[in-house]
XYZ file of C-alpha atoms in Angstrom:
315
model
C 0.011 0.058 0.050
C 1.021 3.537 -0.727
C 2.974 5.302 2.170
C 0.131 7.909 2.612
C -2.589 5.323 3.220
C -3.872 4.595 6.726
C -2.707 1.380 7.927
C -5.260 -1.239 7.996
C -5.454 -3.718 10.705
C -9.231 -4.107 11.483
C -11.645 -5.249 8.666
C -15.414 -4.720 9.463
C -17.354 -7.575 7.522
C -20.924 -6.450 7.056
C -23.388 -9.073 6.215
C -22.289 -12.779 6.810
C -23.777 -14.819 4.359
C -21.741 -16.984 1.837
C -19.644 -14.173 0.561
C -19.190 -12.289 3.931
C -18.241 -15.501 5.773
C -15.483 -16.237 3.004
C -14.407 -12.638 3.013
C -14.174 -13.020 7.020
C -12.058 -16.433 6.732
C -9.795 -14.573 4.148
C -9.171 -11.368 6.092
C -8.594 -13.513 9.164
C -6.060 -15.819 7.328
C -4.097 -12.573 6.230
C -3.381 -11.747 9.878
C -6.104 -8.987 10.063
C -8.451 -8.349 13.067
C -12.033 -8.974 11.986
C -15.253 -7.661 13.362
C -18.469 -9.285 11.545
C -22.125 -7.989 11.788
C -25.352 -9.323 10.589
C -28.698 -8.811 11.952
C -30.112 -12.115 10.865
C -30.964 -14.566 13.668
C -28.331 -17.311 14.160
C -25.871 -15.281 12.050
C -22.822 -15.674 14.450
C -23.097 -19.509 14.529
C -23.561 -19.711 10.819
C -20.439 -17.260 10.190
C -18.404 -19.351 12.827
C -18.921 -22.689 11.220
C -18.344 -21.403 7.831
C -15.001 -19.975 8.818
C -14.044 -23.064 10.649
C -14.945 -25.020 7.433
C -12.895 -22.561 5.235
C -9.923 -22.803 7.622
C -8.202 -25.878 6.414
C -8.328 -24.763 2.993
C -6.541 -21.770 3.949
C -3.698 -23.643 6.009
C -3.584 -25.751 2.727
C -2.741 -22.836 0.875
C -0.104 -21.677 3.279
C -2.011 -18.359 4.468
C -2.531 -18.796 8.087
C 0.743 -18.203 9.355
C 0.426 -15.910 12.322
C -3.276 -15.881 11.889
C -5.840 -16.747 14.620
C -9.487 -17.526 14.517
C -9.399 -15.658 17.920
C -9.277 -12.596 16.052
C -12.868 -12.774 14.999
C -15.414 -10.808 16.846
C -19.203 -10.665 16.026
C -21.541 -7.979 16.893
C -25.150 -7.633 15.753
C -25.476 -4.073 16.196
C -23.950 -2.332 13.040
C -22.518 0.685 14.684
C -20.920 -0.923 17.464
C -19.280 -3.425 14.990
C -17.846 -0.589 12.637
C -16.299 0.915 16.065
C -12.449 1.228 15.411
C -12.393 -0.579 11.861
C -9.817 0.777 9.284
C -11.956 -0.680 6.228
C -15.313 -1.924 5.737
C -16.292 -4.767 3.272
C -19.937 -4.851 2.731
C -21.849 -7.973 1.422
C -25.286 -7.450 2.311
C -28.525 -8.025 0.323
C -28.288 -6.983 -3.308
C -31.015 -4.360 -3.288
C -30.408 -0.605 -4.210
C -32.651 0.692 -1.504
C -31.238 -1.466 1.112
C -27.654 -0.317 0.085
C -28.367 3.167 0.040
C -29.691 3.211 3.578
C -26.920 0.708 4.750
C -24.132 3.144 3.467
C -25.617 6.385 4.874
C -25.546 4.482 8.303
C -22.007 3.282 7.722
C -20.870 6.620 6.530
C -22.110 8.370 9.455
C -20.803 5.744 11.904
C -17.019 5.807 10.622
C -14.334 8.369 10.007
C -13.591 9.631 6.526
C -10.616 7.908 6.322
C -12.342 4.452 6.349
C -12.746 3.132 2.992
C -16.285 1.450 2.403
C -16.200 -1.179 -0.137
C -19.038 -3.168 -1.589
C -19.282 -6.763 -2.649
C -22.048 -6.098 -4.848
C -22.075 -8.365 -7.946
C -23.859 -5.861 -10.095
C -25.352 -2.561 -8.672
C -23.614 0.975 -9.308
C -21.794 2.440 -6.294
C -23.507 5.724 -7.281
C -26.709 4.865 -5.883
C -25.076 3.347 -2.760
C -23.105 6.657 -1.943
C -25.948 9.004 -3.025
C -27.019 9.490 0.776
C -23.523 9.658 2.252
C -21.729 12.936 3.560
C -18.339 11.785 2.665
C -19.261 9.633 -0.774
C -15.711 10.065 -2.096
C -14.703 7.027 -0.004
C -17.397 4.556 -1.193
C -15.794 1.985 -3.520
C -16.685 -1.198 -5.647
C -14.732 -4.426 -4.061
C -16.494 -7.114 -5.793
C -14.969 -10.622 -5.296
C -15.336 -13.983 -7.266
C -16.991 -16.505 -5.453
C -15.548 -17.796 -3.018
C -13.626 -14.930 -2.073
C -11.312 -16.858 0.420
C -9.769 -18.827 -2.425
C -10.134 -16.510 -6.043
C -7.790 -13.799 -6.170
C -10.068 -11.734 -8.547
C -11.410 -8.429 -6.798
C -13.247 -5.657 -9.320
C -12.626 -2.388 -7.622
C -14.341 0.790 -9.111
C -16.363 3.714 -8.164
C -19.466 5.966 -8.385
C -19.997 9.570 -9.475
C -18.636 10.988 -6.341
C -15.666 8.396 -5.774
C -12.369 9.689 -5.499
C -9.329 8.385 -7.824
C -7.447 8.035 -4.474
C -9.953 5.856 -2.777
C -10.024 3.521 -5.973
C -6.126 3.343 -5.894
C -6.136 2.737 -1.827
C -8.650 0.030 -2.332
C -6.507 -1.806 -5.105
C -3.246 -1.248 -2.995
C -5.036 -2.728 -0.126
C -6.671 -5.863 -1.989
C -3.311 -6.457 -3.913
C -1.100 -6.441 -0.433
C -3.150 -9.123 0.725
C -2.663 -11.339 -2.603
C -5.493 -10.439 -4.400
C -5.594 -9.695 -8.191
C -7.418 -6.373 -8.178
C -8.741 -4.996 -11.580
C -10.101 -1.492 -12.285
C -13.818 -1.297 -13.490
C -13.036 2.222 -15.178
C -16.924 3.064 -15.529
C -20.103 1.874 -14.029
C -21.851 -0.776 -15.996
C -24.452 -3.368 -14.833
C -22.598 -6.663 -13.472
C -18.994 -5.135 -13.727
C -16.663 -7.237 -15.898
C -16.435 -10.642 -14.739
C -20.153 -11.253 -14.498
C -20.841 -9.797 -17.927
C -18.324 -12.279 -19.517
C -19.948 -15.136 -17.585
C -23.365 -13.996 -18.411
C -22.516 -14.125 -22.306
C -21.398 -17.945 -21.905
C -24.470 -18.335 -19.925
C -26.594 -17.176 -22.449
C -25.324 -19.422 -25.199
C -25.145 -22.401 -22.660
C -28.896 -21.835 -22.118
C -29.650 -21.369 -25.827
C -27.836 -24.753 -26.685
C -30.079 -26.603 -24.176
C -33.153 -24.975 -25.378
C -32.518 -25.891 -28.795
C -31.668 -29.529 -28.033
C -27.880 -29.250 -29.596
C -26.272 -30.412 -26.285
C -27.160 -31.666 -22.729
C -26.394 -29.978 -19.703
C -23.693 -32.287 -18.706
C -22.184 -32.087 -22.345
C -22.008 -28.255 -22.328
C -20.247 -28.422 -18.750
C -17.577 -30.880 -20.076
C -17.177 -29.073 -23.273
C -16.060 -25.945 -20.967
C -14.271 -27.744 -18.165
C -12.418 -30.106 -20.332
C -11.807 -27.754 -23.419
C -11.392 -23.773 -23.353
C -11.923 -23.787 -19.418
C -8.425 -25.241 -18.802
C -6.998 -22.550 -21.113
C -8.907 -19.883 -19.534
C -7.673 -20.717 -16.046
C -3.995 -19.872 -17.419
C -4.656 -16.991 -19.552
C -7.566 -14.712 -20.466
C -9.612 -14.930 -23.899
C -7.253 -12.165 -25.855
C -3.970 -14.114 -24.918
C -5.329 -17.285 -25.814
C -6.534 -16.022 -29.292
C -2.855 -14.467 -29.758
C -1.157 -17.806 -29.030
C -4.023 -19.406 -31.496
C -2.526 -17.284 -34.443
C 0.818 -18.860 -34.106
C 3.885 -16.582 -35.245
C 1.701 -14.068 -36.517
C -0.070 -13.809 -33.151
C -3.640 -11.860 -32.882
C -2.981 -9.918 -36.236
C -2.667 -13.074 -38.010
C -5.903 -14.771 -36.259
C -7.854 -11.884 -37.058
C -7.011 -11.626 -40.421
C -8.050 -15.182 -41.005
C -10.821 -15.968 -38.454
C -12.337 -12.223 -38.007
C -15.027 -12.957 -40.203
C -15.813 -16.341 -39.085
C -15.871 -15.134 -35.443
C -18.363 -12.338 -36.670
C -20.666 -14.731 -38.103
C -20.764 -16.914 -34.965
C -21.554 -13.678 -32.939
C -24.411 -13.034 -35.259
C -25.917 -16.753 -34.625
C -25.743 -16.528 -30.920
C -28.821 -17.223 -29.406
C -31.037 -15.113 -27.321
C -32.978 -17.566 -25.116
C -35.923 -16.599 -22.803
C -35.871 -17.785 -19.247
C -39.030 -19.912 -19.952
C -40.542 -22.556 -17.061
C -39.720 -25.256 -19.747
C -35.994 -24.072 -20.081
C -35.515 -23.877 -16.225
C -36.962 -27.328 -15.828
C -34.635 -28.664 -18.391
C -31.518 -27.215 -16.822
C -32.377 -28.215 -13.315
C -33.031 -31.640 -14.515
C -29.781 -31.777 -16.423
C -28.213 -30.723 -13.244
C -29.511 -33.280 -11.022
C -28.735 -35.945 -13.634
C -25.016 -34.626 -13.880
C -24.837 -34.403 -10.096
C -25.987 -38.129 -9.647
C -25.767 -39.170 -5.753
C -22.818 -36.482 -4.885
C -24.193 -33.978 -2.415
C -23.152 -30.178 -2.877
C -20.991 -30.436 0.012
C -18.857 -33.090 -1.753
C -18.830 -31.156 -4.908
C -17.687 -27.717 -3.063
C -15.117 -29.741 -0.994
C -13.886 -31.416 -4.190
C -13.826 -27.668 -6.109
C -11.882 -25.905 -3.470
C -9.213 -28.693 -3.100
C -8.509 -28.634 -6.810
C -8.942 -24.914 -7.106
C -6.116 -24.719 -4.231
C -3.870 -26.733 -6.014
C -4.369 -24.733 -9.205
C -3.872 -21.371 -7.542
C -0.711 -22.646 -5.891
C 0.548 -23.970 -9.163
C -0.235 -20.488 -10.845
C 1.728 -18.764 -8.136
C 4.706 -20.755 -9.029
C 4.715 -19.973 -12.543
C 1.878 -17.693 -13.404
C 1.781 -16.263 -17.040
C 0.177 -12.713 -16.031
């Protein structure tokens, strides 16, 4: 982090659902004090169970040296939980009206130096900061699920966010080992979710048109382009597909066909019949495996992949 930035030792995690609990585990593993808050009944117990569940994965990744679960505190009262924090990571309900009220309260309860970061997967920051007296410190800090494992964090701002706040947030996440990227202007879904949505649209279309089963589509990605995408993004993969001529050669020879594929992509409607087909297809592909088993296996493989990428990452 920059020399002028306030030192961040205590993070307040606001909202302790799936994303908030994952953030809490990550911040604890990086040696920070964490105060979490959520008004829902039973929230503290669910949070502590989730953090305990994530902790072995954190240990396997070598992230818990000097870290302790004893540094997690919970307070159902928002203002008390924010007292003394240096950074806020908000992961509350994805509703614009709720966020505006929440940020007004958080803004009133914290000093202006404290960044207020939202995990929102698609809402604009401008609406969140609209009722804040110090809106310049409200930023987007959208992780990719699960935050305790996936390095990506999308950082951006609203109409009133200062460039300094965006840079401070990016520096903070980078210092913890995340890979922050800058969302340069507000757009629904930010960056990664829009890219996902484009793939989902065609996946649903192929099911709807009877081109492929749910299982075959998942296989096509997981054992095809998904393997390459885990190493390099779409543009660099295209560049390598062009051989010695790289991207220039590829676009000269395949630009036309790619454009024709774009024109032929589907635009499915989320009908009840399509939803039923996808739900049934997922059930058939899952078989007897429980969600807990799938999640555990996913996290184990993700851990190995992330550690391998850290040893020899291309980017």
